[in-house]
Short mmCIF file of C-alpha atoms and ligand atoms in Angstrom, two decimals:
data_model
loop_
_atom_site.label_atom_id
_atom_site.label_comp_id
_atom_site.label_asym_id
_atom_site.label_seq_id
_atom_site.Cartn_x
_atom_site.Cartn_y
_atom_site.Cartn_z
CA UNK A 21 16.20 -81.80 28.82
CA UNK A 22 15.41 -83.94 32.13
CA UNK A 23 12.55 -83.08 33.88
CA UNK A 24 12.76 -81.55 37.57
CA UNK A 25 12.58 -83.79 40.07
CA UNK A 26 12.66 -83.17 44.16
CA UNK A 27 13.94 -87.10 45.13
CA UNK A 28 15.23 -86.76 48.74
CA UNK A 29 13.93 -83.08 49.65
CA UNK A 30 11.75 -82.35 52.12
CA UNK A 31 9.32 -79.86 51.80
CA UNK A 32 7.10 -77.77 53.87
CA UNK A 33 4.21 -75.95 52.52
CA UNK A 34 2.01 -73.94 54.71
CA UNK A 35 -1.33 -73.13 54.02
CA UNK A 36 -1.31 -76.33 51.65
CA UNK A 37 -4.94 -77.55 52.48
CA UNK A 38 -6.39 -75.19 49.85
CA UNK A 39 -5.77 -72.85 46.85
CA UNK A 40 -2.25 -72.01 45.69
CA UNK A 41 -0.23 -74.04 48.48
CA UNK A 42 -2.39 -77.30 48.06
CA UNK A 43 -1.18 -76.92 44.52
CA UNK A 44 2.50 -76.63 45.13
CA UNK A 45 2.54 -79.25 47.76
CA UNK A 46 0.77 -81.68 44.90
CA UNK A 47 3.45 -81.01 42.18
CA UNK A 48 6.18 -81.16 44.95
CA UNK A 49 4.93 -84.57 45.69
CA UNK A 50 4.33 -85.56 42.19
CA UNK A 51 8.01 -85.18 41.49
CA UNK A 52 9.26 -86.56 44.17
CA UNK A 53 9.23 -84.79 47.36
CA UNK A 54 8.05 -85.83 50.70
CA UNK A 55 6.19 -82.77 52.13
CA UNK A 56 4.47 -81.69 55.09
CA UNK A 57 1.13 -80.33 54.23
CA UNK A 58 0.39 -77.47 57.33
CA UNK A 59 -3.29 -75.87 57.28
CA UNK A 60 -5.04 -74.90 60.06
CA UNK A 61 -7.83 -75.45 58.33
CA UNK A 62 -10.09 -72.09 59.23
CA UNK A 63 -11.62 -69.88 57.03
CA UNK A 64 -10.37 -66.71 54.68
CA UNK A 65 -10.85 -65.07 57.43
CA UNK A 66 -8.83 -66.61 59.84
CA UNK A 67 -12.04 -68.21 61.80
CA UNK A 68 -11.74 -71.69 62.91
CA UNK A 69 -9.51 -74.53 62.85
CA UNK A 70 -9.97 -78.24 60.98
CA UNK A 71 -7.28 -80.57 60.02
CA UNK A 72 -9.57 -81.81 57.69
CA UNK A 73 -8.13 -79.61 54.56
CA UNK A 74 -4.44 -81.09 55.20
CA UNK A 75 -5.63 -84.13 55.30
CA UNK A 76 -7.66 -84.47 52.57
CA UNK A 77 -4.66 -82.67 50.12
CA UNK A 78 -2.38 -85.70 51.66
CA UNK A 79 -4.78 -88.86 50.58
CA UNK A 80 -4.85 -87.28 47.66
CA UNK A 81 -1.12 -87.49 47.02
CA UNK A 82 -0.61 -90.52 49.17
CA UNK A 83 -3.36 -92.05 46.21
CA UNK A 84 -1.07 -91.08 43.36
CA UNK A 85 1.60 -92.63 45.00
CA UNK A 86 3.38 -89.81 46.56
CA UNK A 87 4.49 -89.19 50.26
CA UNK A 88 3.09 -86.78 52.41
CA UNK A 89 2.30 -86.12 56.08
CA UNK A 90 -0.90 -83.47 57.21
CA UNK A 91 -0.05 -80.98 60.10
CA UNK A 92 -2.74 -79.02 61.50
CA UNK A 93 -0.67 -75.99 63.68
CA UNK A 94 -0.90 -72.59 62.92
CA UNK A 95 1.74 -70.77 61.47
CA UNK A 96 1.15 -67.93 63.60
CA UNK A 97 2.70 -69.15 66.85
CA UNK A 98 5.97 -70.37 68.04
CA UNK A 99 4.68 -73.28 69.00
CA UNK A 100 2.86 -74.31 66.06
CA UNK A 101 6.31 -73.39 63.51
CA UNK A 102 8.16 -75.66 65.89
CA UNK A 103 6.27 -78.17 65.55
CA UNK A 104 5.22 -78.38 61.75
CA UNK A 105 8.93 -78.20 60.91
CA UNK A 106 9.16 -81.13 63.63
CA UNK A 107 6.32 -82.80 61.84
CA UNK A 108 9.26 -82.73 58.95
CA UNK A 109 12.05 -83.94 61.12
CA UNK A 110 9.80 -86.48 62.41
CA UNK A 111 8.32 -88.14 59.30
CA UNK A 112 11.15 -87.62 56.96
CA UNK A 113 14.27 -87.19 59.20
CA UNK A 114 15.44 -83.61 57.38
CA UNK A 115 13.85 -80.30 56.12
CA UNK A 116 15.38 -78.99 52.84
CA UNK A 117 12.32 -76.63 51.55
CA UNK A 118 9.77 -73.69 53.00
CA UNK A 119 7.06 -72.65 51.39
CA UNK A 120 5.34 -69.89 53.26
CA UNK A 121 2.12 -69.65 52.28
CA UNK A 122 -0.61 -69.68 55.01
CA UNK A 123 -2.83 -66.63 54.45
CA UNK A 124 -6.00 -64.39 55.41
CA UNK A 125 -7.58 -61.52 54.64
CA UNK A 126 -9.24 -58.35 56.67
CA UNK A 127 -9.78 -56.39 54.18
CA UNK A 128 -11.04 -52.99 55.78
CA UNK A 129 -10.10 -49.19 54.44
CA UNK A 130 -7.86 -47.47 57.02
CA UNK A 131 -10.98 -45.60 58.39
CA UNK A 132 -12.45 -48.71 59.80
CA UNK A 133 -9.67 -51.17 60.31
CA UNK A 134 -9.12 -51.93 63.98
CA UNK A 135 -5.82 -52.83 65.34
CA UNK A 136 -7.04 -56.25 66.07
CA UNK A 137 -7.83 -56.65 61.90
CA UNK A 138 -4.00 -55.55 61.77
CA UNK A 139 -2.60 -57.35 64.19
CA UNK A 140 -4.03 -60.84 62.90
CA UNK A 141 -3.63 -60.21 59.29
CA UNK A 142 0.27 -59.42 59.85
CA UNK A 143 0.55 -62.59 62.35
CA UNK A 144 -0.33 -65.27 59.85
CA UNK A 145 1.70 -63.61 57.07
CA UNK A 146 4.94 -62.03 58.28
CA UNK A 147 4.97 -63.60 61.86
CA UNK A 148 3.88 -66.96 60.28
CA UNK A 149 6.78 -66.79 58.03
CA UNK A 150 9.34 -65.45 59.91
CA UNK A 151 8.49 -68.42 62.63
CA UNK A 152 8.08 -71.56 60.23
CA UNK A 153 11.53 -69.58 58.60
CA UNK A 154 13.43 -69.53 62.07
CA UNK A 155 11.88 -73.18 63.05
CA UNK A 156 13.76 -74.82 59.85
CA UNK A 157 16.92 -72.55 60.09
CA UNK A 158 19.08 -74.34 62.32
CA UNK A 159 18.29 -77.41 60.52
CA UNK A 160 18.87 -75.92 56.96
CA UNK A 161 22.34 -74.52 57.92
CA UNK A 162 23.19 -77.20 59.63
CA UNK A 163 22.87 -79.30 56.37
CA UNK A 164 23.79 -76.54 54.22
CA UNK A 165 20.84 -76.55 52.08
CA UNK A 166 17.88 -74.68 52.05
CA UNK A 167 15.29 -73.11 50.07
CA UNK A 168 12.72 -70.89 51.04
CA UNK A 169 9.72 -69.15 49.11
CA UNK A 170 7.40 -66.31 50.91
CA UNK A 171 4.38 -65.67 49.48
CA UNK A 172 3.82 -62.09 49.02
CA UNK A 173 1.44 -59.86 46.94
CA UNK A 174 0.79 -56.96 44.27
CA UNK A 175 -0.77 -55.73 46.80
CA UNK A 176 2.38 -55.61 49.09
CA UNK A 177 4.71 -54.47 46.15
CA UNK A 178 2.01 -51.62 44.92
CA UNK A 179 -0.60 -51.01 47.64
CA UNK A 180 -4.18 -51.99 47.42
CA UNK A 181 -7.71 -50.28 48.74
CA UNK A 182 -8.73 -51.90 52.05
CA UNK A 183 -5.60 -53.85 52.68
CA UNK A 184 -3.00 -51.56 55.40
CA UNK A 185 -2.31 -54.68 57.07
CA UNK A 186 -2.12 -56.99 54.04
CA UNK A 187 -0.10 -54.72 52.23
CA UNK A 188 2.43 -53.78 55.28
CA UNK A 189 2.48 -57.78 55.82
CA UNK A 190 2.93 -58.51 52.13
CA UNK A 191 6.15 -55.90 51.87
CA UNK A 192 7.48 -57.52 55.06
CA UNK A 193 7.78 -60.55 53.65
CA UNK A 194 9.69 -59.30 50.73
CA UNK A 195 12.21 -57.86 53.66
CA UNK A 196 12.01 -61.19 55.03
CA UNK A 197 13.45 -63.00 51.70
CA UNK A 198 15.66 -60.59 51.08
CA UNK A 199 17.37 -60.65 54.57
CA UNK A 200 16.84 -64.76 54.48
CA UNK A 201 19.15 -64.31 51.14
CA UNK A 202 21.81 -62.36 52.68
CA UNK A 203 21.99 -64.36 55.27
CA UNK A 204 21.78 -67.59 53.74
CA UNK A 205 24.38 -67.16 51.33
CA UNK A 206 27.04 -69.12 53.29
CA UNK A 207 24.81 -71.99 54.27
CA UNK A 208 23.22 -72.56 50.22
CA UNK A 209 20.19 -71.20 52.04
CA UNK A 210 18.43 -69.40 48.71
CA UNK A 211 15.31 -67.24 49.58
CA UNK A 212 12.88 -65.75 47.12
CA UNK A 213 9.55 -64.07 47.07
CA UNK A 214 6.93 -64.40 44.75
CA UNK A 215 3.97 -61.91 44.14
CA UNK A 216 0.88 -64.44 42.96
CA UNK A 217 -2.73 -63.62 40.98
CA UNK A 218 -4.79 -66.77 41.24
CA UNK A 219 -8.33 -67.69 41.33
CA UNK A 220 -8.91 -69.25 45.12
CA UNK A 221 -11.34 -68.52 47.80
CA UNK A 222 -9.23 -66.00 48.71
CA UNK A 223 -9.87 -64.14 45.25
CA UNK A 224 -13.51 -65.18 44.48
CA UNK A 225 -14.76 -61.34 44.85
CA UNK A 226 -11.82 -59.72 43.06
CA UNK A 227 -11.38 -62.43 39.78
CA UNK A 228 -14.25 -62.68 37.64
CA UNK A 229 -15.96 -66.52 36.94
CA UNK A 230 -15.42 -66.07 33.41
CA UNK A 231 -11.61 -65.11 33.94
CA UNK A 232 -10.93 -67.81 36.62
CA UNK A 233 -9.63 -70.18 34.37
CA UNK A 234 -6.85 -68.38 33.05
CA UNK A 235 -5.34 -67.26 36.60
CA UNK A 236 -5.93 -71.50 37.93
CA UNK A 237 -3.21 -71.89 40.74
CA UNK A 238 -1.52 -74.31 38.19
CA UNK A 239 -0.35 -71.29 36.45
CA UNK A 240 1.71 -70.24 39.84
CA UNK A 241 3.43 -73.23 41.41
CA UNK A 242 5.83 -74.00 38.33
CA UNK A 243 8.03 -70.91 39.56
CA UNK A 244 7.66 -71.96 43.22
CA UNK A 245 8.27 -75.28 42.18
CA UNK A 246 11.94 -73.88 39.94
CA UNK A 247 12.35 -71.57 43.07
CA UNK A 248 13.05 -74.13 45.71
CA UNK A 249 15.00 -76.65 43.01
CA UNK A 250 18.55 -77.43 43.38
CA UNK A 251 19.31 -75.95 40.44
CA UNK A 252 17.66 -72.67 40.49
CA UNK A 253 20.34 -70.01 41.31
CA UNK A 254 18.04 -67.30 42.08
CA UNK A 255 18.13 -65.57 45.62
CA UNK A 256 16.96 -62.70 47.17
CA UNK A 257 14.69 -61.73 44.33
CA UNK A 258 10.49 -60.99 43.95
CA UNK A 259 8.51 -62.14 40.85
CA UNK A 260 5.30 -61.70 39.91
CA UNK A 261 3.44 -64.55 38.44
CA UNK A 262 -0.13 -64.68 37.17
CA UNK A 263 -1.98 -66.44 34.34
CA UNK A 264 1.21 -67.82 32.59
CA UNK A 265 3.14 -64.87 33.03
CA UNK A 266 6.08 -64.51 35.26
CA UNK A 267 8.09 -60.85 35.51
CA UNK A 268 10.93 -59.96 38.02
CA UNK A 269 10.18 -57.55 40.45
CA UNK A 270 12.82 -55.40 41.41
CA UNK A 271 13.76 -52.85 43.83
CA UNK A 272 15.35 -50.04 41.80
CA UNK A 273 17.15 -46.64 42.48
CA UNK A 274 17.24 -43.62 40.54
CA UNK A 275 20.22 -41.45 39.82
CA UNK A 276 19.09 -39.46 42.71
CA UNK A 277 20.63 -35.48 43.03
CA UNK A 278 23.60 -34.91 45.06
CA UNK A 279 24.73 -31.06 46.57
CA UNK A 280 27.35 -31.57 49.21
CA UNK A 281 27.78 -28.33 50.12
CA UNK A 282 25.14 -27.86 52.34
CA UNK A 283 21.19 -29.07 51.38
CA UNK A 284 18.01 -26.26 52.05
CA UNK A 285 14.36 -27.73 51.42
CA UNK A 286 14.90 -24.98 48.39
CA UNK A 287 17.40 -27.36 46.81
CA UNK A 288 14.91 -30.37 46.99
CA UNK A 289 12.05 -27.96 45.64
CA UNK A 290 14.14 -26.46 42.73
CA UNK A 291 15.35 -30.28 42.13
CA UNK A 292 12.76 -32.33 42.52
CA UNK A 293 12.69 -33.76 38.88
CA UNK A 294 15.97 -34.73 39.08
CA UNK A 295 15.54 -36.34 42.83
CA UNK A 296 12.38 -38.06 40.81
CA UNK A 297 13.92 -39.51 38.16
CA UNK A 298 14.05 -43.39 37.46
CA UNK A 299 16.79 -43.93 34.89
CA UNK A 300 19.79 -44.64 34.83
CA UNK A 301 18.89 -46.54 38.05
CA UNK A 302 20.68 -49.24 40.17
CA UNK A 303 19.49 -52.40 41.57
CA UNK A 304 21.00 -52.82 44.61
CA UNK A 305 21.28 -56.75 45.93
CA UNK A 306 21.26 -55.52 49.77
CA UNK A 307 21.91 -52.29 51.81
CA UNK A 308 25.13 -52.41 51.35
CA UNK A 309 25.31 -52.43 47.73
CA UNK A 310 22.56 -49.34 48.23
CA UNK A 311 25.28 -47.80 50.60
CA UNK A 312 27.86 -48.03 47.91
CA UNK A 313 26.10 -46.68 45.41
CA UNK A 314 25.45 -43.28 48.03
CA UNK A 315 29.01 -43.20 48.13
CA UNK A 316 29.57 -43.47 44.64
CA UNK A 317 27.48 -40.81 44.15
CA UNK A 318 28.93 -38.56 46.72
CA UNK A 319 32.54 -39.06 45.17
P1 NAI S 8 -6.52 -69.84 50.39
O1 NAI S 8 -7.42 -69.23 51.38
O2 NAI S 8 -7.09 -70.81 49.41
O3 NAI S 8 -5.29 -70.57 51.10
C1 NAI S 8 -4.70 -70.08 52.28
C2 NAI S 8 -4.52 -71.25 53.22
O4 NAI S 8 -3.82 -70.80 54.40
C3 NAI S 8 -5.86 -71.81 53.68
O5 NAI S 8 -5.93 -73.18 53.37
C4 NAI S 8 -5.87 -71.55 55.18
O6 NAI S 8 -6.55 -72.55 55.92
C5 NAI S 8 -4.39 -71.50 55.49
N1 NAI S 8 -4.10 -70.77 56.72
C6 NAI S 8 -4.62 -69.59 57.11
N2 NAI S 8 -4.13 -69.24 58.30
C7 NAI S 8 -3.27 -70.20 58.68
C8 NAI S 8 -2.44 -70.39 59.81
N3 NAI S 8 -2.42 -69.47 60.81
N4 NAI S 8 -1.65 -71.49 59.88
C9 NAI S 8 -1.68 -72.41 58.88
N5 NAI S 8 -2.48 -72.30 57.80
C10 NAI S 8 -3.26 -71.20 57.69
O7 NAI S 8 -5.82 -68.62 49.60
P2 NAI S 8 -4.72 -68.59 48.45
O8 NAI S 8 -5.19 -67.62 47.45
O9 NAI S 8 -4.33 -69.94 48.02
O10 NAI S 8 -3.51 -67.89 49.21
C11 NAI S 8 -2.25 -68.48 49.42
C12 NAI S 8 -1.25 -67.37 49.65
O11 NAI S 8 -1.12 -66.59 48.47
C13 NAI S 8 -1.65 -66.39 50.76
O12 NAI S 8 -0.52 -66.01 51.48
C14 NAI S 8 -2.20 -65.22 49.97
O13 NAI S 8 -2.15 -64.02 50.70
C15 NAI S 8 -1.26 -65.23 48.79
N6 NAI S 8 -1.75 -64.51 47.65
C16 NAI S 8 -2.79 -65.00 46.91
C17 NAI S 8 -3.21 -64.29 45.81
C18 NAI S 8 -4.27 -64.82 44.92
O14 NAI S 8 -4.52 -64.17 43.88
N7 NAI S 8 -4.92 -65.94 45.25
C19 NAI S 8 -2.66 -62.97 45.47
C20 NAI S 8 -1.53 -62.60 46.26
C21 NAI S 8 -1.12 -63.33 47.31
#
């Protein structure tokens, strides 16, 4: 078998000056791509601003011989998407991949989270990637390629202590893909999610030193990497990927209970195992495959 190789594709990475996206941007380069590596350069926490991260993660590829260009805008604005996919158009005349990856963290329980904590946490995240998304769209339709990766969570897909507005940010963005899929599908636009575990700032309180080695970031970027290939048929779908191990995530629905002569909050009491129940379920590829299945079961 040939290895994968990214010869001609553009890439964007967000968040690329540190942790998981400086490693995807590396192996993107290393096999070819020409990527713009976008970090604002603050802190976990979303304090302060450098472009000294996205450079340094360029000279390093740039030194093994690969071709990069370091973009300093935040994610989070309309002005800043515009103008790290134009940092694309500019250096490499196209855009073919997204990565969004740019992330923070306010971790807070409910109790003392403040709307401001929620407000910034889902503006890197979801905002960030719908804008970098929306920047690139007209360029990846126009061409009709594109592949796009959002970086979600386990906490998104499961919930997590102390993280309403990662979480709520984290299941956007698995909305986001799935949407980006659907309407994609004409264009070759393929969008996928991916739920990470990886030892990076970010995760230096929750993964222990003497685990840290098993969850490296090199253990995550060979699915983002298959994700935005030419090859890779996938769209529309979440995976979880940790450690060397990589599951599908998928949104399932159970067999459900159906009375269509008239429904009393009796009927959902007195059925609630059966309303409860997870097999045989469906996986529906978008809301109208969900719809059909209702109908189905109403037949
Ligand atoms: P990290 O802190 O090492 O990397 C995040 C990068 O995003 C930083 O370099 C930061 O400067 C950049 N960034 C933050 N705000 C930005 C903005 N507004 N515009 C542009 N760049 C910005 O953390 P890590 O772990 O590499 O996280 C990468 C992504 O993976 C994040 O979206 C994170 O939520 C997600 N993730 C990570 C997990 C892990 O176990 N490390 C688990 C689940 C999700």
């Amino acid at each position: 078998m040939t290895d994968l190789r990214y010869d001609g594709r553009v890439a964007v990475v967000t968040g690329a000056g540190h942790g998981l996206g400086r490693q995807h941007a590396l192996e993107l380069a290393a096999r070819g791509a020409k990527v713009v590596v976008n970090d604002l350069g603050g802190d976990v926490h979303g304090g302060g601003a450098s472009s000294g991260p996205a450079e340094a993660v360029v000279e390093e590829i740039t030194k093994a011989g690969g071709a990069a260009v370091a973009n300093p805008d935040n994610v989070a604005t309309p002005e800043g998407a515009q103008a790290i996919v134009r940092t694309a158009l500019d250096s490499f005349g196209q855009v073919d991949i997204v990565v969004n990856n740019a992330g923070i963290l306010r971790d807070k329980s409910l109790k003392n989270m403040t709307p401001d904590d929620f407000d910034a946490v889902i503006a890197v995240h979801l905002r960030g990637s719908f804008l970098v998304s929306s920047a690139a769209w007209p360029h990846l339709r126009e061409r009709g390629y594109g592949r796009i990766v959002n970086t979600s969570s386990p906490a998104g897909l499961f919930g997590n202590f102390g993280q309403a507005n990662y979480s709520s940010a984290k299941m956007g963005l698995i909305g986001l893909a799935k949407t980006l899929a659907v309407e994609g599908a004409k264009y070759n636009i393929k969008a996928n999610a991916i739920a990470p575990v990886a030892a990076t700032r970010m995760t230096e309180d929750v993964i222990p030193a003497e685990v840290a080695a098993t969850f490296d970031v090199e253990m995550v970027t060979p699915l983002v990497a298959w994700l935005v290939h030419e090859d890779c048929e996938s769209t529309g779908e979440v995976y979880s990927v940790g450690g060397g191990r990589i599951a599908r995530v998928f949104v399932a629905e159970g067999p459900g209970y159906v009375k269509k002569d008239g429904l009393s909050v009796e009927d959902v009491r007195d059925n609630w195992s059966q309303i409860t129940a997870e097999t045989p379920y469906v996986v529906p590829k978008h809301a109208g495959d969900q719809m059909a299945a209702v109908f189905e079961a109403l037949k």
